[in-house]
Coordinates of C-alpha atoms in Angstrom, one line a residue:
X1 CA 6.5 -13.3 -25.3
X2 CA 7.2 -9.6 -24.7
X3 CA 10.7 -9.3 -23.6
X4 CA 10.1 -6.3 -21.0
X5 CA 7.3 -8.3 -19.1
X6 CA 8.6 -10.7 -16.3
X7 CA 9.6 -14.7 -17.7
X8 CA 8.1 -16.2 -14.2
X9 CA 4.5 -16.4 -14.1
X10 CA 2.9 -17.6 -10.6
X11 CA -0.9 -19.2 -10.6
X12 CA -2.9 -18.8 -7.8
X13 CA -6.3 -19.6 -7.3
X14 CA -8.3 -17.9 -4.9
X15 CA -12.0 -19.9 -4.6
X16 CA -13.8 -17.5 -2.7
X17 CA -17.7 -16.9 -3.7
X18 CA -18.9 -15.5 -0.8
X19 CA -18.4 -11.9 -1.5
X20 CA -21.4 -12.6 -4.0
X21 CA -25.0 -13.5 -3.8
X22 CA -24.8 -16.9 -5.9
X23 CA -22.7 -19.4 -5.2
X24 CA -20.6 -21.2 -7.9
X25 CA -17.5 -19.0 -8.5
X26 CA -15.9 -20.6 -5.7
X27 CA -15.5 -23.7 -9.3
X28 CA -13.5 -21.5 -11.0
X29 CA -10.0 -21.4 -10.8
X30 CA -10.2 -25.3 -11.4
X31 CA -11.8 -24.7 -14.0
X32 CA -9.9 -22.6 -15.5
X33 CA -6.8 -25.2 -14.8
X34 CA -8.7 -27.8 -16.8
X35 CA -9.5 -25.6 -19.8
X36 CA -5.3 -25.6 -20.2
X37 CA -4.1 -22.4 -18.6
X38 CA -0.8 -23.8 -17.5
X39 CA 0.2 -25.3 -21.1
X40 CA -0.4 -22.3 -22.6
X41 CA 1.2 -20.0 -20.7
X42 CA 4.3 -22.8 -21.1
X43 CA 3.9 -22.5 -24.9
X44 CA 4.1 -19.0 -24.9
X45 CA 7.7 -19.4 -23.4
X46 CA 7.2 -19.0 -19.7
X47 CA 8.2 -20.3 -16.5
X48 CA 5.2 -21.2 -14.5
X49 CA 4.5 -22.1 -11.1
X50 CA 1.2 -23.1 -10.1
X51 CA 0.8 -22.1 -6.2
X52 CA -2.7 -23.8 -5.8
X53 CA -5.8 -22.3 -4.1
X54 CA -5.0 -20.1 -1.3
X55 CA -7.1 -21.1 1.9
X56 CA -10.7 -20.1 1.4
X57 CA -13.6 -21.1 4.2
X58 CA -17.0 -20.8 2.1
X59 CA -20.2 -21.0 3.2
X60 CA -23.5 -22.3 1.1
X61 CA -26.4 -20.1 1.5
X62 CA -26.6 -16.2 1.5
X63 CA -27.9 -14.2 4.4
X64 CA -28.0 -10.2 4.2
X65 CA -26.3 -8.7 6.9
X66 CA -27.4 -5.9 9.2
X67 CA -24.3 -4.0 8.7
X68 CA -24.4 -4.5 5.1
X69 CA -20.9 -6.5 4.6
X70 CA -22.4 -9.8 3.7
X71 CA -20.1 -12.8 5.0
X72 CA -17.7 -10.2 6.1
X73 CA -15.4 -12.7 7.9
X74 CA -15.0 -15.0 5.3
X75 CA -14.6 -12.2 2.3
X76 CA -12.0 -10.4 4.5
X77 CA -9.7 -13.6 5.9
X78 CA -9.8 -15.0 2.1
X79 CA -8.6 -11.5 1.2
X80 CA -5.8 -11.9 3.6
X81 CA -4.5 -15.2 3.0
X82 CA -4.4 -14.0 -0.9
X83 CA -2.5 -10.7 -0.1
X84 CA 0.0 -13.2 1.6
X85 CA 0.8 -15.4 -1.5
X86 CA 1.0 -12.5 -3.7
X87 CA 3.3 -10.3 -2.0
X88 CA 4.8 -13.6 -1.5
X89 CA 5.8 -14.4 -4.8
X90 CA 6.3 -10.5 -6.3
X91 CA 9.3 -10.8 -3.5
X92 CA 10.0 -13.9 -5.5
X93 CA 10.4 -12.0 -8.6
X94 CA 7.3 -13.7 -10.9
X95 CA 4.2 -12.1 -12.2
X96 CA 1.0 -13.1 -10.5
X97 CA -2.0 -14.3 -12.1
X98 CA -5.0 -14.5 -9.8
X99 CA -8.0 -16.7 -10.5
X100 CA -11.0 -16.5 -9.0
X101 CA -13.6 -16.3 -7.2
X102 CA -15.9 -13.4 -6.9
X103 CA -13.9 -9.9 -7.4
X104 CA -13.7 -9.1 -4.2
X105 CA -10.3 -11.0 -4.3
X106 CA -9.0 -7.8 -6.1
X107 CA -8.5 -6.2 -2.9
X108 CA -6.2 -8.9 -2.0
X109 CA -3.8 -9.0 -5.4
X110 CA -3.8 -5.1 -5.8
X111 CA -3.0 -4.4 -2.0
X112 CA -0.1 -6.6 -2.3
X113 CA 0.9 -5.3 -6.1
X114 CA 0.6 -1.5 -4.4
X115 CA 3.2 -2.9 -1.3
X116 CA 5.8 -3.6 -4.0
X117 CA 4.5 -0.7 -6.6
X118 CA 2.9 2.3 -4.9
X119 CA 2.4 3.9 -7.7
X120 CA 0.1 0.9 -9.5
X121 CA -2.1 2.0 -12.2
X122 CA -5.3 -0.6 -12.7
X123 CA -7.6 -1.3 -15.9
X124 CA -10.6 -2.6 -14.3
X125 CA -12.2 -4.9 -16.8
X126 CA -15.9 -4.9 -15.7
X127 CA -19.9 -4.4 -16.6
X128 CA -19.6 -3.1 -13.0
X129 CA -18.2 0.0 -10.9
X130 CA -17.8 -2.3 -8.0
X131 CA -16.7 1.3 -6.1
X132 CA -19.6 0.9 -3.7
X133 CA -19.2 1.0 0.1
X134 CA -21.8 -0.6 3.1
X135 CA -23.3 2.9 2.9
X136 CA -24.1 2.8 -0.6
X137 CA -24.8 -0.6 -1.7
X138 CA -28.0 -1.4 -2.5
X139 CA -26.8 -5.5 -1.9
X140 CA -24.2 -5.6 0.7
X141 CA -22.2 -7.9 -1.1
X142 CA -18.6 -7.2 -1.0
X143 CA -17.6 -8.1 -4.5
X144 CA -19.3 -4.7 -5.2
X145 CA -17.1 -2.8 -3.2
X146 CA -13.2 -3.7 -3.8
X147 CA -12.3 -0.8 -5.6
X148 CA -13.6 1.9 -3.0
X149 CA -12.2 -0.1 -0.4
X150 CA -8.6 0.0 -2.1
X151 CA -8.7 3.5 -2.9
X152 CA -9.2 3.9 1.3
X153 CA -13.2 4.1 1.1
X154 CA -15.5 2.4 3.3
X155 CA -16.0 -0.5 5.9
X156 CA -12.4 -0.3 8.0
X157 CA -12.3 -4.1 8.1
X158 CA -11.9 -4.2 3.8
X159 CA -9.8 -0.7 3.9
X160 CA -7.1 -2.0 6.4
X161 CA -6.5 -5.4 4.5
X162 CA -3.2 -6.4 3.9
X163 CA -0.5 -3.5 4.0
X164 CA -1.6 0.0 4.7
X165 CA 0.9 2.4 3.5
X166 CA -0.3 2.4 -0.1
X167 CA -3.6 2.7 -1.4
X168 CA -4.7 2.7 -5.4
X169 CA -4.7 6.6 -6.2
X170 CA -8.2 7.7 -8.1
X171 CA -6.0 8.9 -11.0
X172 CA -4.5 5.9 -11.5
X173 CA -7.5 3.7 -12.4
X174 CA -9.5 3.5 -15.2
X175 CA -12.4 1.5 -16.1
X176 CA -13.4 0.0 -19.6
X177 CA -16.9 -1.8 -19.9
X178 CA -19.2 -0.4 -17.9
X179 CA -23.0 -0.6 -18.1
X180 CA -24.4 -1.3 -15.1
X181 CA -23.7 1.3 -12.6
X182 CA -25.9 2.0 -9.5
X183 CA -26.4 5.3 -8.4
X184 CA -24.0 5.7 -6.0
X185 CA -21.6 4.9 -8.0
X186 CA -22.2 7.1 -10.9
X187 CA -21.8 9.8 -8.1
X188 CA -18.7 8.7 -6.6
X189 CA -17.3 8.2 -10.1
X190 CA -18.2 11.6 -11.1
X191 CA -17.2 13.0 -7.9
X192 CA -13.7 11.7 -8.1
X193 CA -13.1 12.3 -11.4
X194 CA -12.4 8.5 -12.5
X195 CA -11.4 7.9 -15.5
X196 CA -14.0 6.0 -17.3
X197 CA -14.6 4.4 -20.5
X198 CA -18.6 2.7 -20.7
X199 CA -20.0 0.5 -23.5
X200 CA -21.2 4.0 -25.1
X201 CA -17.3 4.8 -25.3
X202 CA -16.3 1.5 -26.6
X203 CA -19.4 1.2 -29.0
X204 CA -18.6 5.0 -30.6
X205 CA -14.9 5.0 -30.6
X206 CA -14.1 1.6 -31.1
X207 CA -12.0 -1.0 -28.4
X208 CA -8.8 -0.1 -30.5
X209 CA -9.3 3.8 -29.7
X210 CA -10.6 3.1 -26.2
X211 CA -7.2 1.2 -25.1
X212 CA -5.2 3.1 -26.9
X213 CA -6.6 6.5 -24.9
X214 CA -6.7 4.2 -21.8
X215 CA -3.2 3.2 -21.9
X216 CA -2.1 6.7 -22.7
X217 CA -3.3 8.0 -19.9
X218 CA -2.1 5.3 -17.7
X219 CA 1.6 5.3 -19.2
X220 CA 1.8 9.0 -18.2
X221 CA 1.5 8.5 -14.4
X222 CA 3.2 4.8 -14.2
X223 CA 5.2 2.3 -14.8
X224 CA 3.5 -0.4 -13.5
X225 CA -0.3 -1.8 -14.3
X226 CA -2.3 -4.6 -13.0
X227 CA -5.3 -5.9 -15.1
X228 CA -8.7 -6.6 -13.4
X229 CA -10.6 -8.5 -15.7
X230 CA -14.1 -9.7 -14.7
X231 CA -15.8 -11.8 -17.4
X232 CA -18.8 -10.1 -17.5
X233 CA -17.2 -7.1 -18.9
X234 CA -17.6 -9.2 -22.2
X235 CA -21.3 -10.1 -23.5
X236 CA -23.4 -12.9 -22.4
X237 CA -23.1 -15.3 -25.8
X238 CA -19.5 -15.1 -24.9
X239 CA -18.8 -15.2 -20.7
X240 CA -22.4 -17.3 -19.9
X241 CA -20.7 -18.4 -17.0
X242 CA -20.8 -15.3 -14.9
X243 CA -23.5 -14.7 -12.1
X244 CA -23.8 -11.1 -13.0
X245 CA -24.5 -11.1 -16.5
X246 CA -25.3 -7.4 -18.4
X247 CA -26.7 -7.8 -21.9
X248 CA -24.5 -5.5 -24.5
X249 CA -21.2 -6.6 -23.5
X250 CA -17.5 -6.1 -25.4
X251 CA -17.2 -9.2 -28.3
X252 CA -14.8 -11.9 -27.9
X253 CA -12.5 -10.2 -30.0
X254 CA -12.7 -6.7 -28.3
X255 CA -11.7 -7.9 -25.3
X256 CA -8.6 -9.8 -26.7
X257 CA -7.5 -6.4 -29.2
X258 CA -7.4 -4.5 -25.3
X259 CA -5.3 -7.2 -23.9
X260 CA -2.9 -7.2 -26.3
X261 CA -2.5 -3.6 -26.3
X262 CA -1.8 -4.1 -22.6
X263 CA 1.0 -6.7 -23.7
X264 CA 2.5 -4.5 -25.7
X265 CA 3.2 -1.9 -23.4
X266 CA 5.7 -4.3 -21.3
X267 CA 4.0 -2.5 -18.1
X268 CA 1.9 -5.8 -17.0
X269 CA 2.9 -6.7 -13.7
X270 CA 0.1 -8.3 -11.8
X271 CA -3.2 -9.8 -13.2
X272 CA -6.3 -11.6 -12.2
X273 CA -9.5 -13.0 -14.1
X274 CA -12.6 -13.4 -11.7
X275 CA -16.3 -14.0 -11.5
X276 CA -16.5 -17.0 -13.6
X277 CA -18.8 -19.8 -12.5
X278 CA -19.2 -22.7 -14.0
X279 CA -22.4 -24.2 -12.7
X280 CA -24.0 -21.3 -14.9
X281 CA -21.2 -22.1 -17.8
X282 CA -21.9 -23.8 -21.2
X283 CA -19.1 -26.7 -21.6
X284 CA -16.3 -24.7 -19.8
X285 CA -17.3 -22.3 -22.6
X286 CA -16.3 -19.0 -20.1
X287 CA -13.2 -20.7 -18.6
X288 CA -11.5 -21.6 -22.3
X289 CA -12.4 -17.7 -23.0
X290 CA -10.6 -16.6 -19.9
X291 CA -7.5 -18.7 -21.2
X292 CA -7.2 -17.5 -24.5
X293 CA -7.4 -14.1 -23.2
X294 CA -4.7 -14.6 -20.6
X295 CA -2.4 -15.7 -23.5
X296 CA -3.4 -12.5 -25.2
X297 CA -2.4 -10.8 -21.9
X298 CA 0.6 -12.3 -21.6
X299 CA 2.2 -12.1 -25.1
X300 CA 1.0 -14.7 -27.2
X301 CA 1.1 -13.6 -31.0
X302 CA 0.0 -15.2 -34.0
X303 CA 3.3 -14.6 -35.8

């Protein structure tokens, strides 16, 4: 275990589906409890606290809406209760580690990370931009639209969740694994400048260049990162329990080479693995992967 990162960790699951168009993910923070989560965070050398599910109302079918924020109430008080337990237990001292759920429960950890560190830098894991607002998304489904709404973009409902003093500066996010960006996105991206490193950037440099440029970039502007890691950022054959798969994906051991460079750095200080669904999984195939890579996450070495 890396000395500098916090001994406490707190699990919280946060079954909430309904910011996507399939349902399913709502199974996966149990999930990933029953593929071992807890013991081997405990075997690492950790304290850990599991908080439960946070109170989620979902639904079971999926109906567009006409102001393009599909299930907007039940995305946005899920989001809320979430914010609650995490800036709940950072006042506690531990290190949260979300599990979800679609990935619109980012906006619910990072809001409360950026409460207790304004200056957050994020790595968003993700075959997605997910930076789309009601005006620009082609779906209306909210788990496509976390990250514009954290950065103050967007639908007032998702902008003012949680605390509003802080909001995730554009210079302090970067993105690894993308592939799959809609055209609104690729102009906001542009726009704003994002850092971004895409599949073409991981497949010419190399994952061990990429994070190592990535985390340079980060280090210079904080102290403090959060990891959003949606499984699809990996390939199909590895994550096949994701509802939003992209062929081309980073390999298994890709994915654990970035989060152990994000280890290393003793910066971690909030975390969450989302969009795994098992009714689309092969033998809780995606939920052991999401395990081994938190303990790569969170320290665990082979000597």
């Amino acid at each position: 275990m890396n000395p500098k990162i916090k001994d406490q960790i707190a699990l919280i699951g946060c079954p909430l589906d309904m910011g996507a168009s399939l349902r399913g993910g709502r199974l996966g923070p149990e999930a990933v409890r029953l593929a071992g989560l807890e013991d081997r965070l405990k075997k690492i050398g950790y304290r850990v606290t599991d908080h439960g599910d946070v109170e989620v109302h979902n639904g079971y079918g999926h109906q567009r809406a006409q102001d393009n924020l599909n299930h907007l109430t039940m995305v946005k008080e899920a989001n809320e209760h979430l914010y609650e337990k995490v800036d709940q237990v950072l006042d506690e001292g531990a290190l949260p580690l979300v599990l979800g759920g679609d990935h619109s429960i980012a906006m619910g950890t990072i809001k409360a990370s950026l409460n207790h560190y304004p200056d957050l830098g994020v790595l968003w894991f993700d075959a997605h931009g997910d930076i789309n607002t009601d005006k620009t998304s082609p779906s209306g489904n909210i788990h496509g639209m976390p990250v514009a709404a954290l950065m103050g973009y967007g639908a007032s409902q998702l902008v003012d969740l949680g605390q509003r003093d802080h909001l995730l500066k554009k210079e302090n996010l970067v993105y690894i694994g993308s592939r799959d960006l809609d055209q609104g996105e690729r102009k906001i991206i542009r726009d704003m400048g994002i850092k971004v490193f895409t599949m073409h950037e991981v497949d010419a440099l190399g994952a061990q260049e990429v994070i190592r440029e990535a985390l340079d970039y980060l280090t210079a502007r904080t102290d403090h990162i959060h990891v959003s890691f949606d499984m699809d950022v990996l390939d199909p054959q590895v994550a096949p329990g994701t509802g939003t798969k992209v062929p081309g994906g980073m390999a298994y051991r890709e994915g654990h080479l970035c989060l152990e460079c994000v280890a290393q750095t003793g910066r971690l200080v909030s975390c969450e693995f989302v969009e795994i669904n098992p009714i689309l999984d092969h033998e809780n195939m995606t939920s052991q992967t999401a395990v081994s890579l938190a303990g790569s996450l969170l320290g665990e070495w082979l000597i």
